[in-house]
CSV table of C-alpha atoms in Angstrom, one decimal:
chain,number,residue,atom,x,y,z
A,306,UNK,CA,32.5,-75.4,-31.3
A,307,UNK,CA,29.0,-76.9,-31.8
A,308,UNK,CA,29.3,-78.5,-28.4
A,309,UNK,CA,30.5,-75.3,-26.7
A,310,UNK,CA,27.5,-73.5,-28.1
A,311,UNK,CA,25.1,-76.1,-26.8
A,312,UNK,CA,26.6,-76.2,-23.3
A,313,UNK,CA,24.1,-75.2,-20.7
A,314,UNK,CA,25.7,-72.4,-18.7
A,315,UNK,CA,22.6,-72.0,-16.6
A,316,UNK,CA,23.0,-75.3,-14.9
A,317,UNK,CA,25.3,-76.7,-12.2
A,318,UNK,CA,27.6,-79.5,-13.5
A,319,UNK,CA,29.8,-82.1,-12.0
A,320,UNK,CA,33.6,-82.1,-12.3
A,321,UNK,CA,33.7,-84.4,-15.3
A,322,UNK,CA,31.3,-82.2,-17.3
A,323,UNK,CA,33.3,-79.1,-16.4
A,324,UNK,CA,36.6,-80.7,-17.4
A,325,UNK,CA,35.0,-81.9,-20.6
A,326,UNK,CA,33.7,-78.4,-21.3
A,327,UNK,CA,37.3,-77.1,-20.8
A,328,UNK,CA,38.6,-79.5,-23.4
A,329,UNK,CA,35.8,-78.4,-25.8
A,330,UNK,CA,36.6,-74.8,-25.2
A,331,UNK,CA,40.3,-75.3,-25.8
A,332,UNK,CA,39.6,-77.3,-29.0
A,333,UNK,CA,37.4,-74.5,-30.2
A,334,UNK,CA,40.0,-71.8,-29.6
A,335,UNK,CA,43.3,-73.6,-30.0
A,336,UNK,CA,45.3,-70.4,-30.8
A,337,UNK,CA,44.0,-68.6,-27.8
A,338,UNK,CA,43.5,-71.1,-25.0
A,339,UNK,CA,45.5,-73.9,-23.6
A,340,UNK,CA,44.9,-76.2,-20.6
A,341,UNK,CA,47.7,-76.1,-18.0
A,342,UNK,CA,47.9,-79.0,-15.7
A,343,UNK,CA,49.3,-77.5,-12.5
A,344,UNK,CA,49.4,-80.8,-10.6
A,345,UNK,CA,47.1,-83.2,-8.9
A,346,UNK,CA,44.8,-82.9,-5.9
A,347,UNK,CA,45.1,-85.0,-2.7
A,348,UNK,CA,42.9,-87.7,-4.2
A,349,UNK,CA,44.9,-87.5,-7.4
A,350,UNK,CA,42.5,-85.5,-9.6
A,351,UNK,CA,44.2,-83.3,-12.1
A,352,UNK,CA,44.1,-79.6,-11.5
A,353,UNK,CA,43.7,-77.5,-14.6
A,354,UNK,CA,44.0,-73.8,-15.3
A,355,UNK,CA,42.9,-72.4,-18.6
A,356,UNK,CA,45.6,-70.1,-20.0
A,357,UNK,CA,44.4,-67.4,-22.4
A,358,UNK,CA,47.3,-66.1,-24.4
A,359,UNK,CA,48.0,-64.6,-27.7
A,360,UNK,CA,51.7,-65.3,-27.5
A,361,UNK,CA,54.8,-64.0,-26.1
A,362,UNK,CA,57.1,-65.3,-23.4
A,363,UNK,CA,56.5,-64.7,-19.7
A,364,UNK,CA,54.0,-62.0,-20.4
A,365,UNK,CA,52.5,-60.2,-17.4
A,366,UNK,CA,49.5,-62.2,-16.3
A,367,UNK,CA,46.3,-62.2,-14.3
A,368,UNK,CA,45.2,-65.1,-12.2
A,369,UNK,CA,41.6,-65.8,-11.5
A,370,UNK,CA,40.4,-68.8,-9.4
A,371,UNK,CA,37.0,-70.1,-8.4
A,372,UNK,CA,35.8,-72.9,-6.2
A,373,UNK,CA,38.5,-73.1,-3.6
A,374,UNK,CA,35.6,-73.6,-1.2
A,375,UNK,CA,33.8,-76.6,-2.7
A,376,UNK,CA,30.2,-75.9,-1.8
A,377,UNK,CA,30.2,-72.4,-3.3
A,378,UNK,CA,28.8,-73.8,-6.5
A,379,UNK,CA,27.9,-70.5,-8.1
A,380,UNK,CA,31.6,-69.7,-8.3
A,381,UNK,CA,32.6,-72.7,-10.4
A,382,UNK,CA,29.5,-72.2,-12.5
A,383,UNK,CA,30.3,-68.5,-13.0
A,384,UNK,CA,33.9,-69.3,-13.9
A,385,UNK,CA,32.7,-71.7,-16.7
A,386,UNK,CA,30.6,-68.9,-18.1
A,387,UNK,CA,33.5,-66.4,-17.8
A,388,UNK,CA,35.9,-68.7,-19.6
A,389,UNK,CA,33.5,-68.9,-22.5
A,390,UNK,CA,33.0,-65.1,-22.3
A,391,UNK,CA,36.7,-64.4,-22.5
A,392,UNK,CA,37.0,-66.7,-25.5
A,393,UNK,CA,34.0,-65.4,-27.4
A,394,UNK,CA,34.8,-61.7,-26.6
A,395,UNK,CA,38.4,-61.9,-27.8
A,396,UNK,CA,38.5,-60.1,-31.2
A,397,UNK,CA,35.0,-58.6,-30.5
A,398,UNK,CA,35.3,-56.6,-27.3
A,399,UNK,CA,38.1,-54.1,-27.7
A,400,UNK,CA,38.8,-54.2,-24.0
A,401,UNK,CA,39.3,-58.0,-23.9
A,402,UNK,CA,41.2,-57.9,-27.2
A,403,UNK,CA,43.5,-55.2,-25.9
A,404,UNK,CA,44.1,-57.0,-22.6
A,405,UNK,CA,45.0,-60.3,-24.3
A,406,UNK,CA,47.3,-58.4,-26.6
A,407,UNK,CA,49.4,-57.4,-23.7
A,408,UNK,CA,48.8,-59.9,-20.9
A,409,UNK,CA,47.8,-63.6,-20.3
A,410,UNK,CA,44.9,-64.7,-18.2
A,411,UNK,CA,45.0,-67.9,-16.1
A,412,UNK,CA,41.5,-69.0,-15.0
A,413,UNK,CA,41.1,-71.9,-12.7
A,414,UNK,CA,37.5,-73.0,-12.6
A,415,UNK,CA,37.7,-75.7,-10.0
A,416,UNK,CA,40.5,-75.0,-7.5
A,417,UNK,CA,39.4,-77.7,-5.0
A,418,UNK,CA,38.4,-80.6,-7.3
A,419,UNK,CA,38.3,-83.2,-4.5
A,420,UNK,CA,35.9,-81.1,-2.4
A,421,UNK,CA,33.8,-80.3,-5.5
A,422,UNK,CA,33.4,-84.0,-6.3
A,423,UNK,CA,32.6,-84.7,-2.7
A,424,UNK,CA,29.8,-82.1,-2.8
A,425,UNK,CA,28.3,-83.9,-5.7
A,426,UNK,CA,28.5,-87.4,-4.2
A,427,UNK,CA,28.5,-87.3,-0.5
A,428,UNK,CA,28.0,-84.0,1.2
A,429,UNK,CA,26.6,-80.9,-0.6
A,430,UNK,CA,27.8,-78.8,2.3
A,431,UNK,CA,31.5,-79.7,2.1
A,432,UNK,CA,33.8,-76.7,2.0
A,433,UNK,CA,37.4,-78.0,2.7
A,434,UNK,CA,39.9,-80.2,1.0
A,435,UNK,CA,39.7,-84.0,1.5
A,436,UNK,CA,43.2,-84.6,3.0
A,437,UNK,CA,43.5,-87.0,6.0
A,438,UNK,CA,44.4,-85.4,9.3
A,439,UNK,CA,46.7,-87.5,11.4
A,440,UNK,CA,45.2,-88.3,14.7
A,441,UNK,CA,41.7,-87.1,13.7
A,442,UNK,CA,38.7,-88.8,12.1
A,443,UNK,CA,37.9,-85.4,10.5
A,444,UNK,CA,39.2,-84.8,7.0
A,445,UNK,CA,40.3,-81.7,5.1
A,446,UNK,CA,41.6,-78.3,5.8
A,447,UNK,CA,40.2,-74.9,4.7
A,448,UNK,CA,42.4,-74.1,1.7
A,449,UNK,CA,41.8,-70.4,2.2
A,450,UNK,CA,43.4,-70.6,5.7
A,451,UNK,CA,46.4,-72.6,4.4
A,452,UNK,CA,48.5,-70.0,2.7
A,453,UNK,CA,51.7,-68.6,4.1
A,454,UNK,CA,50.4,-65.3,5.3
A,455,UNK,CA,49.9,-65.0,9.0
A,456,UNK,CA,49.4,-68.8,9.0
A,457,UNK,CA,47.8,-70.1,12.1
A,458,UNK,CA,46.8,-66.7,13.4
A,459,UNK,CA,43.4,-65.4,14.3
A,460,UNK,CA,40.4,-66.3,12.2
A,461,UNK,CA,41.5,-69.9,11.6
A,462,UNK,CA,40.9,-72.9,13.6
A,463,UNK,CA,43.4,-75.4,15.1
A,464,UNK,CA,40.7,-78.1,15.2
A,465,UNK,CA,40.7,-80.5,12.2
A,466,UNK,CA,37.0,-80.9,12.6
A,467,UNK,CA,36.3,-77.2,12.0
A,468,UNK,CA,35.3,-75.9,8.6
A,469,UNK,CA,38.0,-73.2,9.0
A,470,UNK,CA,40.9,-75.6,10.1
A,471,UNK,CA,44.1,-74.1,8.8
A,472,UNK,CA,45.9,-77.4,8.3
A,473,UNK,CA,49.1,-78.7,9.9
A,474,UNK,CA,51.4,-76.1,8.2
A,475,UNK,CA,51.3,-73.5,5.5
A,476,UNK,CA,50.9,-75.0,2.0
A,477,UNK,CA,50.2,-78.5,3.5
A,478,UNK,CA,47.2,-78.8,1.2
A,479,UNK,CA,48.6,-79.9,-2.2
A,480,UNK,CA,45.9,-77.9,-4.0
A,481,UNK,CA,47.3,-74.7,-2.4
A,482,UNK,CA,50.9,-75.8,-3.0
A,483,UNK,CA,50.2,-76.4,-6.7
A,484,UNK,CA,48.9,-72.8,-7.1
A,485,UNK,CA,51.8,-71.4,-5.1
A,486,UNK,CA,54.3,-73.2,-7.2
A,487,UNK,CA,52.7,-72.0,-10.4
A,488,UNK,CA,52.6,-68.4,-9.2
A,489,UNK,CA,56.2,-68.5,-8.0
A,490,UNK,CA,57.4,-70.3,-11.1
A,491,UNK,CA,55.7,-67.9,-13.4
A,492,UNK,CA,57.0,-64.9,-11.6
A,493,UNK,CA,55.1,-62.3,-13.5
A,494,UNK,CA,51.6,-62.2,-12.2
A,495,UNK,CA,50.3,-58.7,-11.7
A,496,UNK,CA,46.9,-59.5,-10.4
A,497,UNK,CA,45.4,-62.4,-8.4
A,498,UNK,CA,41.7,-62.6,-8.0
A,499,UNK,CA,39.9,-65.3,-6.0
A,500,UNK,CA,36.2,-65.9,-6.4
A,501,UNK,CA,34.1,-67.0,-3.5
A,502,UNK,CA,30.4,-66.8,-2.5
A,503,UNK,CA,28.5,-65.4,-0.7
A,504,UNK,CA,27.7,-62.1,1.1
A,505,UNK,CA,28.4,-59.8,-1.9
A,506,UNK,CA,31.8,-58.3,-1.1
A,507,UNK,CA,34.9,-57.2,-3.0
A,508,UNK,CA,37.9,-57.4,-0.7
A,509,UNK,CA,41.5,-56.6,-0.8
A,510,UNK,CA,44.3,-57.5,1.8
A,511,UNK,CA,44.8,-57.9,4.6
A,512,UNK,CA,42.8,-60.5,6.4
A,513,UNK,CA,45.4,-61.7,8.9
A,514,UNK,CA,45.9,-58.3,10.3
A,515,UNK,CA,43.7,-55.2,10.4
A,516,UNK,CA,46.7,-53.1,9.4
A,517,UNK,CA,46.2,-51.2,6.1
A,518,UNK,CA,48.2,-52.3,3.1
A,519,UNK,CA,50.4,-49.6,1.6
A,520,UNK,CA,48.3,-49.6,-1.5
A,521,UNK,CA,45.0,-49.4,0.3
A,522,UNK,CA,43.8,-46.2,-1.3
A,523,UNK,CA,44.4,-47.4,-4.8
A,524,UNK,CA,42.9,-50.9,-4.2
A,525,UNK,CA,39.9,-49.3,-2.6
A,526,UNK,CA,39.4,-47.0,-5.5
A,527,UNK,CA,39.8,-49.8,-8.0
A,528,UNK,CA,37.5,-52.1,-6.1
A,529,UNK,CA,34.8,-49.3,-5.7
A,530,UNK,CA,35.0,-48.6,-9.5
A,531,UNK,CA,34.8,-52.4,-10.3
A,532,UNK,CA,31.7,-52.7,-8.1
A,533,UNK,CA,30.1,-49.7,-9.8
A,534,UNK,CA,30.4,-51.6,-13.0
A,535,UNK,CA,29.1,-54.9,-11.4
A,536,UNK,CA,26.1,-53.1,-9.8
A,537,UNK,CA,25.2,-51.4,-13.1
A,538,UNK,CA,23.7,-54.6,-14.5
A,539,UNK,CA,21.2,-55.8,-11.8
A,540,UNK,CA,21.8,-53.4,-9.0
A,541,UNK,CA,23.3,-56.1,-6.8
A,542,UNK,CA,24.7,-54.3,-3.7
A,543,UNK,CA,28.3,-55.0,-2.8
A,544,UNK,CA,30.6,-53.7,-0.1
A,545,UNK,CA,34.3,-52.9,-0.7
A,546,UNK,CA,37.0,-53.0,1.8
A,547,UNK,CA,39.9,-55.0,3.4
A,548,UNK,CA,39.0,-58.6,4.5
A,549,UNK,CA,39.8,-57.7,8.1
A,550,UNK,CA,37.8,-54.5,8.2
A,551,UNK,CA,34.7,-55.5,6.3
A,552,UNK,CA,34.2,-59.0,7.4
A,553,UNK,CA,36.6,-60.5,9.9
A,554,UNK,CA,40.2,-61.3,10.7
A,555,UNK,CA,41.2,-64.4,8.8
A,556,UNK,CA,44.7,-65.7,8.6
A,557,UNK,CA,46.3,-67.8,5.9
A,558,UNK,CA,44.2,-66.4,3.0
A,559,UNK,CA,45.4,-66.5,-0.6
A,560,UNK,CA,45.3,-62.8,-1.4
A,561,UNK,CA,47.3,-61.9,1.6
A,562,UNK,CA,50.1,-64.2,0.4
A,563,UNK,CA,50.0,-62.9,-3.1
A,564,UNK,CA,50.0,-59.3,-2.0
A,565,UNK,CA,53.0,-60.0,0.3
A,566,UNK,CA,55.0,-61.5,-2.6
A,567,UNK,CA,54.4,-58.4,-4.6
A,568,UNK,CA,51.2,-59.0,-6.6
A,569,UNK,CA,49.6,-55.6,-5.9
A,570,UNK,CA,46.2,-56.1,-7.5
A,571,UNK,CA,45.0,-58.9,-5.2
A,572,UNK,CA,41.3,-59.1,-4.7
A,573,UNK,CA,38.7,-61.6,-3.5
A,574,UNK,CA,35.1,-61.6,-4.6
A,575,UNK,CA,32.2,-62.9,-2.5
A,576,UNK,CA,29.4,-63.3,-5.1
A,577,UNK,CA,25.8,-62.7,-4.7
A,578,UNK,CA,23.1,-64.1,-2.5
A,579,UNK,CA,20.2,-62.1,-3.7
A,580,UNK,CA,17.6,-64.5,-2.4
A,581,UNK,CA,17.5,-66.4,0.8
A,582,UNK,CA,19.4,-69.3,-0.5
A,583,UNK,CA,23.0,-69.1,0.7
A,584,UNK,CA,25.1,-71.7,-1.0
A,585,UNK,CA,22.0,-73.2,-2.6
A,586,UNK,CA,21.6,-70.4,-5.1
A,587,UNK,CA,19.1,-71.6,-7.7
A,588,UNK,CA,20.6,-72.3,-11.1
A,589,UNK,CA,18.5,-69.6,-12.7
A,590,UNK,CA,20.8,-67.1,-10.9
A,591,UNK,CA,24.0,-68.5,-12.4
A,592,UNK,CA,23.9,-66.4,-15.5
A,593,UNK,CA,23.0,-63.1,-13.8
A,594,UNK,CA,25.7,-63.7,-11.3
A,595,UNK,CA,28.3,-64.5,-13.9
A,596,UNK,CA,27.3,-61.6,-16.1
A,597,UNK,CA,27.6,-59.0,-13.3
A,598,UNK,CA,30.8,-60.5,-11.9
A,599,UNK,CA,32.3,-60.4,-15.3
A,600,UNK,CA,31.7,-56.6,-15.4
A,601,UNK,CA,33.6,-56.1,-12.2
A,602,UNK,CA,36.3,-58.5,-13.2
A,603,UNK,CA,36.8,-56.9,-16.6
A,604,UNK,CA,37.2,-53.5,-14.9
A,605,UNK,CA,39.9,-54.8,-12.6
A,606,UNK,CA,41.7,-56.5,-15.5
A,607,UNK,CA,41.5,-53.4,-17.6
A,608,UNK,CA,42.9,-51.3,-14.8
A,609,UNK,CA,45.8,-53.8,-14.3
A,610,UNK,CA,46.6,-53.6,-18.0
A,611,UNK,CA,46.6,-49.8,-17.9
A,612,UNK,CA,48.7,-49.6,-14.7
A,613,UNK,CA,51.9,-51.6,-15.2
A,614,UNK,CA,54.3,-51.8,-12.3
B,421,UNK,CA,25.1,-89.4,0.9
B,422,UNK,CA,24.6,-87.1,3.8
B,423,UNK,CA,21.0,-85.8,4.1
B,424,UNK,CA,19.8,-82.6,5.6
B,425,UNK,CA,16.2,-83.4,6.4
B,426,UNK,CA,14.8,-80.8,8.8
B,427,UNK,CA,17.9,-78.8,9.0
B,428,UNK,CA,17.2,-75.1,8.9
B,429,UNK,CA,19.3,-72.1,8.1
B,430,UNK,CA,18.7,-69.3,10.6
B,431,UNK,CA,19.6,-65.7,9.8
B,432,UNK,CA,20.9,-64.3,13.1
B,433,UNK,CA,21.1,-60.6,13.7
B,434,UNK,CA,23.5,-59.8,16.5
B,435,UNK,CA,22.8,-56.4,18.1
B,436,UNK,CA,25.5,-56.1,20.8
B,437,UNK,CA,29.0,-57.2,21.7
B,438,UNK,CA,27.5,-59.8,24.0
B,439,UNK,CA,25.6,-61.3,21.1
B,440,UNK,CA,28.8,-61.4,19.1
B,441,UNK,CA,30.7,-63.0,21.8
B,442,UNK,CA,28.1,-65.7,22.2
B,443,UNK,CA,28.2,-66.5,18.5
B,444,UNK,CA,32.0,-66.6,18.5
B,445,UNK,CA,32.0,-69.2,21.3
B,446,UNK,CA,29.4,-71.2,19.4
B,447,UNK,CA,31.5,-71.1,16.2
B,448,UNK,CA,34.6,-72.3,18.0
B,449,UNK,CA,32.6,-75.2,19.5
B,450,UNK,CA,32.9,-77.8,16.8
B,451,UNK,CA,30.8,-80.2,18.8
B,452,UNK,CA,27.8,-77.9,18.4
B,453,UNK,CA,27.6,-79.1,14.7
B,454,UNK,CA,26.5,-75.6,13.7
B,455,UNK,CA,27.5,-74.8,10.1
B,456,UNK,CA,28.3,-71.1,9.8
B,457,UNK,CA,27.6,-70.1,6.2
B,458,UNK,CA,29.3,-66.8,6.6
B,459,UNK,CA,32.0,-65.7,9.0
B,460,UNK,CA,32.9,-62.8,11.1
B,461,UNK,CA,30.4,-61.1,13.3
B,462,UNK,CA,29.3,-57.6,13.6
B,463,UNK,CA,26.1,-55.7,14.5
B,464,UNK,CA,25.9,-54.6,10.9
B,465,UNK,CA,25.8,-57.9,9.2
B,466,UNK,CA,23.5,-61.0,9.6
B,467,UNK,CA,25.1,-64.4,10.3
B,468,UNK,CA,23.5,-67.4,8.5
B,469,UNK,CA,23.8,-70.7,10.3
B,470,UNK,CA,22.7,-74.1,9.2
B,471,UNK,CA,21.4,-75.9,12.3
B,472,UNK,CA,21.0,-79.6,12.2
B,473,UNK,CA,17.4,-80.8,13.0
B,474,UNK,CA,18.4,-82.4,16.2
B,475,UNK,CA,19.9,-79.2,17.5
B,476,UNK,CA,17.2,-76.9,16.3
B,477,UNK,CA,15.1,-76.4,19.4
B,478,UNK,CA,18.1,-76.1,21.7
B,479,UNK,CA,19.7,-73.5,19.5
B,480,UNK,CA,16.6,-71.5,19.1
B,481,UNK,CA,16.1,-71.5,22.9
B,482,UNK,CA,19.7,-70.3,23.2
B,483,UNK,CA,19.1,-67.4,20.9
B,484,UNK,CA,15.8,-66.5,22.6
B,485,UNK,CA,17.4,-66.8,26.1
B,486,UNK,CA,20.1,-64.4,25.0
B,487,UNK,CA,17.7,-62.1,23.2
B,488,UNK,CA,19.5,-62.6,19.9
B,489,UNK,CA,17.1,-61.8,17.0
B,490,UNK,CA,16.8,-64.4,14.2
B,491,UNK,CA,14.6,-65.4,11.4
B,492,UNK,CA,14.3,-68.7,9.6
B,493,UNK,CA,16.0,-68.3,6.2
B,494,UNK,CA,15.6,-71.8,4.9
B,495,UNK,CA,13.0,-74.0,6.4
B,496,UNK,CA,14.3,-77.4,5.2
B,497,UNK,CA,17.7,-77.6,3.6
B,498,UNK,CA,17.0,-81.0,2.1
B,499,UNK,CA,14.0,-79.7,0.1
B,500,UNK,CA,16.2,-77.2,-1.6
B,501,UNK,CA,18.9,-79.9,-2.2
B,502,UNK,CA,16.3,-82.2,-3.7
B,503,UNK,CA,15.1,-79.4,-6.1
B,504,UNK,CA,18.7,-78.7,-7.0
B,505,UNK,CA,19.4,-82.4,-7.7
B,506,UNK,CA,16.3,-82.9,-9.7
B,507,UNK,CA,17.2,-79.9,-11.9
B,508,UNK,CA,20.7,-81.2,-12.5
B,509,UNK,CA,19.3,-84.7,-13.5
B,510,UNK,CA,16.9,-83.0,-15.8
B,511,UNK,CA,19.7,-80.9,-17.3
B,512,UNK,CA,21.9,-83.9,-17.8
B,513,UNK,CA,19.1,-85.5,-19.7
B,514,UNK,CA,18.8,-82.5,-22.0
């Protein structure tokens, strides 16, 4: 616990430090948090989700992932802070306590560990996985174009050298497959939230088509209310809408797949870029970003808890 | 380790369908080595593009020839990366 308290949440850390932090957090809250190994990455790095649970079997659950795009460092950093926040608020914040009394939370801090390691050692601007593409010298696929939802359609590239390359087939990227297997195997996820940066958006399905989802009105209302909470802290301006309508048509995205398999409350955040820094958000903005994101996230989680289906 | 000395990030502000079409074609051209930091183009949203130093003048000329407004958002990407790295090293020491 001493180590958790001295962890510098206002700094960017490499993969080893984040994994060590996860171990420390689990050790500090053994009755609340466990580390679930969901498989290994292409380069054989372990992939971990933190499971926050107060017991029960196959409880309804909420999935949160960060860092599927490697270079979006503020997402992994925010997720580290959020993990600690959930742990420290349990038993203190009635909303978090009540949530964990009924549901589990799975939080994946580094969803693309190979890419993240690569951004620290070789190319800070790397976004994709690190898989080898047969017949090409370019590596990796965009893991958010690789899900089985309109796979290979508009808004994804066929070119392995593109940053939005969809991969050879749906779930070809083992990092995606591992999450898919966990979600399918669990069978009781009620919400799936993916955290990206930047542009300051909260989106719901669809991305692969501009057709409205049947739950559009509810998702829009939930998203709008979540952003009201988020904005209340630092007045960071967000837009809310479907992926296709507020940014662009993009096929093979994670939240389209989760929505289509019945996880109604599927959202994707694009976190802040308040300065002119893009992916190079200064570390002194990690805490404000995490704090405001947590407010939005907590609203969505509370809504999911209160609206079982 | 790949360095980004002299790379700039331009904030491009498309104002018409022609501008959007031009940007789409550039994005699909992997050989252009442009790094689009956000995706999807509309006249209501700026597009941030990291432009390698070697392509900088040609790309700015392209934008000006097509009357596509832009500003320089990051003057030298490597300077920001150096600051980020120095801060991380300092934090590791702490």
